[in-house]
Short mmCIF file of C-alpha atoms in Angstrom, two decimals:
data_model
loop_
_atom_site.label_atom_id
_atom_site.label_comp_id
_atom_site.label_asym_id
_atom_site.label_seq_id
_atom_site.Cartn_x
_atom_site.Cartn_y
_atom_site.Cartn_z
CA UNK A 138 -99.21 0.80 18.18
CA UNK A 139 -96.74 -2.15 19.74
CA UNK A 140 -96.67 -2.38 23.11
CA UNK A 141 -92.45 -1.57 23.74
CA UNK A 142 -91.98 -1.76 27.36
CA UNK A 143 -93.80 -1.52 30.79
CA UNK A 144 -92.98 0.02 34.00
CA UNK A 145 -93.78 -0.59 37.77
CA UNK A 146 -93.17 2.02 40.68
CA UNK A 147 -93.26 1.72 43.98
CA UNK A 148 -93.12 4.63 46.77
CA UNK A 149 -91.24 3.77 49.86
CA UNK A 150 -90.22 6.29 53.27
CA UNK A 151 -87.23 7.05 52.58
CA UNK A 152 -84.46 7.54 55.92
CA UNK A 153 -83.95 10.70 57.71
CA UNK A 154 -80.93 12.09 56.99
CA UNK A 155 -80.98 14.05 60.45
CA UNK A 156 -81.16 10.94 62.71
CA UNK A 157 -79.71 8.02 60.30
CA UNK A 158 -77.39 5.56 61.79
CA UNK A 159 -75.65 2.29 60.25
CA UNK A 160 -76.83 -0.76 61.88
CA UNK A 161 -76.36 -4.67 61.07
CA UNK A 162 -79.28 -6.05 58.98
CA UNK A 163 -80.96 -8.49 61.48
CA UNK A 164 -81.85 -12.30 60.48
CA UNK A 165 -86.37 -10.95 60.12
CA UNK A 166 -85.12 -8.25 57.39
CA UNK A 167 -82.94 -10.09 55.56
CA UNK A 168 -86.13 -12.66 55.07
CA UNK A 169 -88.30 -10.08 54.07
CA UNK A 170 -86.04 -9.37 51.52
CA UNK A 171 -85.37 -13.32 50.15
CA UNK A 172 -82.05 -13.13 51.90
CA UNK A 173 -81.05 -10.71 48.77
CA UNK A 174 -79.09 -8.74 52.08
CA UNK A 175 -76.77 -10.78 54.11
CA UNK A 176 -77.13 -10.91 58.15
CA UNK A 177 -74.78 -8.48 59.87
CA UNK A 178 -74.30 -6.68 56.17
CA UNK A 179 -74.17 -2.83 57.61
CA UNK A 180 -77.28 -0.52 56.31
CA UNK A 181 -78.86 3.08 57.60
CA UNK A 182 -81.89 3.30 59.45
CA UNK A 183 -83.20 6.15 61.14
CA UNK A 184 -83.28 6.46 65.20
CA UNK A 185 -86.22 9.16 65.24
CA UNK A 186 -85.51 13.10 65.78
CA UNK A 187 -87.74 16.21 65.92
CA UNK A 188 -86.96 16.93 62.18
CA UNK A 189 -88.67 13.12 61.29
CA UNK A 190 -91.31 13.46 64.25
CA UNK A 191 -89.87 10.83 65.53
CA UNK A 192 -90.59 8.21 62.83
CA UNK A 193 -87.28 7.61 61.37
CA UNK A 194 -87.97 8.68 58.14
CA UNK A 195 -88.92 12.11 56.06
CA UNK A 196 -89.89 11.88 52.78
CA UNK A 197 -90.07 9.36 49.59
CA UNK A 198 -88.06 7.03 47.41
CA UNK A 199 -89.45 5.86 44.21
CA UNK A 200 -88.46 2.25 43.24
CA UNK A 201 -88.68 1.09 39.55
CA UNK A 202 -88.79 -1.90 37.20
CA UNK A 203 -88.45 -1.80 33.53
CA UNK A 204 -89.10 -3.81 31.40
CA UNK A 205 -88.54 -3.59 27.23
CA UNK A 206 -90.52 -5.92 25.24
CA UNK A 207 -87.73 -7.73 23.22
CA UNK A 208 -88.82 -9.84 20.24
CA UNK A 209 -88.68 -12.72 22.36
CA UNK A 210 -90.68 -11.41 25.00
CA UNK A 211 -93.00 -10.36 21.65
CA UNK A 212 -93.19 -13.47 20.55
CA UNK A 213 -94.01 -14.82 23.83
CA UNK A 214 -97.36 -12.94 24.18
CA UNK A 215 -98.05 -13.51 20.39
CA UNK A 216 -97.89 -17.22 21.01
CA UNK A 217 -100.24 -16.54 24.63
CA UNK A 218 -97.44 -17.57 26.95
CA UNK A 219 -98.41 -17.93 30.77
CA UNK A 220 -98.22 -14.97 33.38
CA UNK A 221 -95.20 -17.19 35.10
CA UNK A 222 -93.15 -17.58 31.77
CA UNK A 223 -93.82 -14.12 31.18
CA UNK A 224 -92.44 -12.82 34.70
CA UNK A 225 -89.17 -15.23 34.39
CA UNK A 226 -88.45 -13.90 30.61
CA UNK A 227 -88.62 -10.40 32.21
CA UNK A 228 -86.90 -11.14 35.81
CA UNK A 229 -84.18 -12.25 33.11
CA UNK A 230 -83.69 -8.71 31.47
CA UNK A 231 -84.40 -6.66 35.10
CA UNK A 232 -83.43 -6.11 38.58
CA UNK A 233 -87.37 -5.81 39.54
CA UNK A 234 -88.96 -3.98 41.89
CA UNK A 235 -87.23 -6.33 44.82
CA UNK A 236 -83.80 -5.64 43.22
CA UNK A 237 -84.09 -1.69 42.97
CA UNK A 238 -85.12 -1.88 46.97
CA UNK A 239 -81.96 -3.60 47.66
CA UNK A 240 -80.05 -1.22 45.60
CA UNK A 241 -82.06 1.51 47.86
CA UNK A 242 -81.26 -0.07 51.03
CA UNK A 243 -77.56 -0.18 50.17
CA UNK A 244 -77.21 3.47 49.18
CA UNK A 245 -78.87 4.23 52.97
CA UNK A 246 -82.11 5.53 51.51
CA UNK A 247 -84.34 2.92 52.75
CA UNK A 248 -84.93 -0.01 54.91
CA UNK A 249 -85.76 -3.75 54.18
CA UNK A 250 -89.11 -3.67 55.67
CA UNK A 251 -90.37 -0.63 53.66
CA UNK A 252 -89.40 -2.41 50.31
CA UNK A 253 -91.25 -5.28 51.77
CA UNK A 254 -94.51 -3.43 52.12
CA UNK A 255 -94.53 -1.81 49.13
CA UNK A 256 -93.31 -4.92 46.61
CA UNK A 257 -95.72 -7.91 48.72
CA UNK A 258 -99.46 -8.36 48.65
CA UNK A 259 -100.54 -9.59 52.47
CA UNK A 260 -99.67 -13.29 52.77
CA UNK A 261 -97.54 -14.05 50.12
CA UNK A 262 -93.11 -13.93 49.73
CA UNK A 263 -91.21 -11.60 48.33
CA UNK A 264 -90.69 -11.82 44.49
CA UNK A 265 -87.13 -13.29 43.45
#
């Protein structure tokens, strides 16, 4: 069988609906999002209620990346291209995981530092 496409998902809290207020993205969360949100850009976050237990947040948000396996992308693994040259052919065809949590963030289901902890391994940056 021929590998046709792959898929990545991520859970992330998503905002209370109760206690969710818009608010200016700060200067830290739109660098732990690659600046992909602008400073002062208006999002939701949640203040913390009884119906959240105070957290902010109740419930999840799944974010996805999808990715087909076009015949160049084929031909690619066929001819043992690198992991990097792999990642680039498919950032070319995709949003990403990173691109779906700023799509998130925008409809006011979840904040920049829960798609940061979900999409980042400790110590490294964001993925473009």
């Amino acid at each position: 069988p021929m590998l046709r496409g792959l898929i990545a998902q991520r859970l992330v809290r998503r905002i209370c609906s109760d206690c969710a207020r818009p608010r200016d993205v700060t200067h830290a969360e739109a660098a732990m999002v690659n600046g992909q949100l602008a400073v002062g850009e208006t999002m939701l976050a949640g203040n913390g209620c009884a119906a959240c237990d105070g957290t902010g947040f109740r419930g999840r948000v799944a974010l996805y990346d999808l990715v087909r396996v076009t015949p160049d992308i084929e031909a690619m693994i066929a001819e043992g291209a690198t992991e990097a040259d792999l990642n680039a052919a498919a950032q070319r065809q995709s949003p990403g995981l990173l691109g779906d949590g700023i799509a998130k963030i925008r409809q006011g289901l979840t904040v920049p530092a829960e798609v940061a902890r979900v999409i980042l391994d400790p110590g490294t940056s964001p993925l473009p």
